[in-house]
Amino acid sequence: MQKFGDVVTHTQYNLNDVEFLFPKEFEIEKFKCLPSTEPFSSESIKYLDELSKILLKESGIKNFPDVVTFAFFCRKANILKMKNKYESNLEISLGRGLLFHIAPSNVPINFSYSLISGILSGNLNIVRVPSPRYEQIDIVCNAIVKLNKENNFSAFSSRFALVRYDRESLATGYFSSLCDVRIIWGGDNTIEQIRENKLPSRAFDVTFADRYSLCAINADVFAFENAPEKIALSFYNDTYLFDQNACTAPHLVIWLGSTENVEVAKKKFWHSLHELVKSRYKVQSVIAVDKLASLYDQSINLKNIKKTATEDNLLWRIELEDLPVNIDLFRCNSGYFSEYHAESLSDISKIINRKYQTLAYYGLDKSTLSDFIRHEKPGGIDRIVPIGKTTDFSLIWDGYNLIETLTRKIEIV
């Protein structure tokens, strides 16, 4: 065993089973000695802006709206806009040191947002990318390699590494033993397994566990929507784009408004969505079986539910006559939605527990939503965003202010 400061590392571990996507050659000893920087350093903003330009010039990027969104997120104008929100609170702050990120396997582009949060907070970063060979990962990695070669950003590029390895590897234990903050994106079981690897005494975990999301639609507005297909497209991007696997993807649709308008709105909304799904989405046979099994499970355990008749397996709708407190336990993916007509937003407060993450909405104003949070004080829900914005990354995520969490303040008295 060899000690680095207060950290005990396994010197016998040689990283041979770790694939370094970037950089190809990685010297951990030199890497660990690099200093933290202040949040939103000018170098980090320049780097991300150049990365954005390279990505937006990639010919194949149009096939991946998540990469396009990421590229726009990295633009200088957007970063400066975010920086302005923190300007008064960043005095004498530095990154905490070395961050070890473990990205989720079900959202291809998530690793890059996790990396950005580490870069903008002034930290060194080791990011484990998902094991599945998503094209989005290749596009981002190729842009990083290109930026490193063409624009002489090698010094800044040396501040992070992108790695891939199997779960059985000892790499998680090794990187955990070095880091100051471990960021874990994944299911509850994944987090529990990773936590078996010890951290240095002053290090801590930031975890993004299993969450559940829902959507509220004001039918009194949607019934008169002139472009329902536009709202349906936004909902499609929130849900079908990642097979309804992302924590941000709604599984429950709450309808608000008069009974008459709810019926009109339902027909417009679901018809527009189904037409869109038919033209863009392919459902695998095994998913149809999963949906059937989910329906049986829901039918056995809940009262007064009804599956709305559909012409195919692309879109399944389960109507709820009552809203059970454990509705978050009954979900599937790839187009499986429970729906309920509520008299008001207050009706849903009884089901909101700490598992709830994102509330997407349409036809509701911010004051109504603020009043709902202030009056009902729900135990969950960390984000309330318009339909179409559920996957938009923010430096405030799952209730964490990432810049403040990933930096340390130096007090001078």
PDB file of N, CA, C and O in Angstrom, residues 100-124:
ATOM      1  N   PHE A 100     -14.619  12.079  -9.144  1.00  0.00           N
ATOM      2  CA  PHE A 100     -14.763  10.798  -9.850  1.00  0.00           C
ATOM      3  C   PHE A 100     -16.241  10.636 -10.186  1.00  0.00           C
ATOM      4  O   PHE A 100     -17.074  10.503  -9.285  1.00  0.00           O
ATOM      5  N   HIS A 101     -16.550  10.680 -11.480  1.00  0.00           N
ATOM      6  CA  HIS A 101     -17.941  10.606 -11.932  1.00  0.00           C
ATOM      7  C   HIS A 101     -18.241   9.186 -12.443  1.00  0.00           C
ATOM      8  O   HIS A 101     -17.465   8.630 -13.222  1.00  0.00           O
ATOM      9  N   ILE A 102     -19.368   8.654 -12.060  1.00  0.00           N
ATOM     10  CA  ILE A 102     -19.838   7.372 -12.597  1.00  0.00           C
ATOM     11  C   ILE A 102     -21.162   7.654 -13.281  1.00  0.00           C
ATOM     12  O   ILE A 102     -22.187   7.883 -12.632  1.00  0.00           O
ATOM     13  N   ALA A 103     -21.140   7.672 -14.614  1.00  0.00           N
ATOM     14  CA  ALA A 103     -22.310   8.073 -15.397  1.00  0.00           C
ATOM     15  C   ALA A 103     -23.323   6.932 -15.492  1.00  0.00           C
ATOM     16  O   ALA A 103     -22.954   5.757 -15.389  1.00  0.00           O
ATOM     17  N   PRO A 104     -24.597   7.270 -15.698  1.00  0.00           N
ATOM     18  CA  PRO A 104     -25.612   6.218 -15.842  1.00  0.00           C
ATOM     19  C   PRO A 104     -25.482   5.528 -17.203  1.00  0.00           C
ATOM     20  O   PRO A 104     -24.984   6.128 -18.157  1.00  0.00           O
ATOM     21  N   SER A 105     -25.934   4.292 -17.250  1.00  0.00           N
ATOM     22  CA  SER A 105     -25.804   3.527 -18.495  1.00  0.00           C
ATOM     23  C   SER A 105     -26.953   3.764 -19.460  1.00  0.00           C
ATOM     24  O   SER A 105     -26.859   3.407 -20.629  1.00  0.00           O
ATOM     25  N   ASN A 106     -28.053   4.397 -18.973  1.00  0.00           N
ATOM     26  CA  ASN A 106     -29.251   4.480 -19.818  1.00  0.00           C
ATOM     27  C   ASN A 106     -29.437   5.825 -20.508  1.00  0.00           C
ATOM     28  O   ASN A 106     -30.383   5.994 -21.271  1.00  0.00           O
ATOM     29  N   VAL A 107     -28.576   6.792 -20.245  1.00  0.00           N
ATOM     30  CA  VAL A 107     -28.682   8.102 -20.898  1.00  0.00           C
ATOM     31  C   VAL A 107     -27.317   8.424 -21.513  1.00  0.00           C
ATOM     32  O   VAL A 107     -26.390   8.806 -20.795  1.00  0.00           O
ATOM     33  N   PRO A 108     -27.182   8.302 -22.833  1.00  0.00           N
ATOM     34  CA  PRO A 108     -25.862   8.379 -23.471  1.00  0.00           C
ATOM     35  C   PRO A 108     -25.084   9.656 -23.200  1.00  0.00           C
ATOM     36  O   PRO A 108     -23.877   9.624 -23.002  1.00  0.00           O
ATOM     37  N   ILE A 109     -25.748  10.802 -23.183  1.00  0.00           N
ATOM     38  CA  ILE A 109     -25.042  12.083 -23.140  1.00  0.00           C
ATOM     39  C   ILE A 109     -24.815  12.567 -21.717  1.00  0.00           C
ATOM     40  O   ILE A 109     -24.108  13.563 -21.495  1.00  0.00           O
ATOM     41  N   ASN A 110     -25.356  11.875 -20.738  1.00  0.00           N
ATOM     42  CA  ASN A 110     -25.300  12.365 -19.356  1.00  0.00           C
ATOM     43  C   ASN A 110     -23.868  12.555 -18.849  1.00  0.00           C
ATOM     44  O   ASN A 110     -23.583  13.473 -18.079  1.00  0.00           O
ATOM     45  N   PHE A 111     -22.949  11.691 -19.302  1.00  0.00           N
ATOM     46  CA  PHE A 111     -21.567  11.781 -18.814  1.00  0.00           C
ATOM     47  C   PHE A 111     -20.958  13.146 -19.095  1.00  0.00           C
ATOM     48  O   PHE A 111     -20.149  13.664 -18.323  1.00  0.00           O
ATOM     49  N   SER A 112     -21.352  13.732 -20.240  1.00  0.00           N
ATOM     50  CA  SER A 112     -20.751  14.999 -20.640  1.00  0.00           C
ATOM     51  C   SER A 112     -21.249  16.150 -19.758  1.00  0.00           C
ATOM     52  O   SER A 112     -20.489  17.074 -19.442  1.00  0.00           O
ATOM     53  N   TYR A 113     -22.499  16.109 -19.338  1.00  0.00           N
ATOM     54  CA  TYR A 113     -22.996  17.139 -18.423  1.00  0.00           C
ATOM     55  C   TYR A 113     -22.338  17.011 -17.040  1.00  0.00           C
ATOM     56  O   TYR A 113     -22.049  18.016 -16.389  1.00  0.00           O
ATOM     57  N   SER A 114     -22.130  15.768 -16.612  1.00  0.00           N
ATOM     58  CA  SER A 114     -21.461  15.572 -15.335  1.00  0.00           C
ATOM     59  C   SER A 114     -20.048  16.149 -15.406  1.00  0.00           C
ATOM     60  O   SER A 114     -19.578  16.828 -14.475  1.00  0.00           O
ATOM     61  N   LEU A 115     -19.370  15.890 -16.529  1.00  0.00           N
ATOM     62  CA  LEU A 115     -18.021  16.441 -16.739  1.00  0.00           C
ATOM     63  C   LEU A 115     -18.047  17.969 -16.699  1.00  0.00           C
ATOM     64  O   LEU A 115     -17.189  18.602 -16.059  1.00  0.00           O
ATOM     65  N   ILE A 116     -19.016  18.569 -17.370  1.00  0.00           N
ATOM     66  CA  ILE A 116     -19.098  20.029 -17.401  1.00  0.00           C
ATOM     67  C   ILE A 116     -19.269  20.607 -15.999  1.00  0.00           C
ATOM     68  O   ILE A 116     -18.662  21.629 -15.652  1.00  0.00           O
ATOM     69  N   SER A 117     -20.082  19.975 -15.178  1.00  0.00           N
ATOM     70  CA  SER A 117     -20.270  20.484 -13.816  1.00  0.00           C
ATOM     71  C   SER A 117     -18.944  20.468 -13.060  1.00  0.00           C
ATOM     72  O   SER A 117     -18.664  21.360 -12.256  1.00  0.00           O
ATOM     73  N   GLY A 118     -18.120  19.450 -13.346  1.00  0.00           N
ATOM     74  CA  GLY A 118     -16.806  19.387 -12.706  1.00  0.00           C
ATOM     75  C   GLY A 118     -15.841  20.414 -13.262  1.00  0.00           C
ATOM     76  O   GLY A 118     -15.060  21.024 -12.519  1.00  0.00           O
ATOM     77  N   ILE A 119     -15.877  20.614 -14.580  1.00  0.00           N
ATOM     78  CA  ILE A 119     -14.998  21.602 -15.213  1.00  0.00           C
ATOM     79  C   ILE A 119     -15.335  23.006 -14.722  1.00  0.00           C
ATOM     80  O   ILE A 119     -14.456  23.773 -14.321  1.00  0.00           O
ATOM     81  N   LEU A 120     -16.616  23.364 -14.748  1.00  0.00           N
ATOM     82  CA  LEU A 120     -17.009  24.731 -14.394  1.00  0.00           C
ATOM     83  C   LEU A 120     -16.822  25.018 -12.901  1.00  0.00           C
ATOM     84  O   LEU A 120     -16.702  26.178 -12.517  1.00  0.00           O
ATOM     85  N   SER A 121     -16.795  23.987 -12.086  1.00  0.00           N
ATOM     86  CA  SER A 121     -16.568  24.220 -10.656  1.00  0.00           C
ATOM     87  C   SER A 121     -15.075  24.209 -10.321  1.00  0.00           C
ATOM     88  O   SER A 121     -14.715  24.327  -9.144  1.00  0.00           O
ATOM     89  N   GLY A 122     -14.211  24.047 -11.331  1.00  0.00           N
ATOM     90  CA  GLY A 122     -12.768  24.194 -11.128  1.00  0.00           C
ATOM     91  C   GLY A 122     -12.049  22.940 -10.671  1.00  0.00           C
ATOM     92  O   GLY A 122     -10.978  23.025 -10.066  1.00  0.00           O
ATOM     93  N   ASN A 123     -12.622  21.764 -10.950  1.00  0.00           N
ATOM     94  CA  ASN A 123     -12.049  20.509 -10.463  1.00  0.00           C
ATOM     95  C   ASN A 123     -11.331  19.714 -11.543  1.00  0.00           C
ATOM     96  O   ASN A 123     -11.545  19.935 -12.748  1.00  0.00           O
ATOM     97  N   LEU A 124     -10.496  18.761 -11.110  1.00  0.00           N
ATOM     98  CA  LEU A 124      -9.994  17.705 -11.975  1.00  0.00           C
ATOM     99  C   LEU A 124     -11.090  16.641 -12.058  1.00  0.00           C
ATOM    100  O   LEU A 124     -11.843  16.458 -11.101  1.00  0.00           O
TER     101      LEU A 124
END
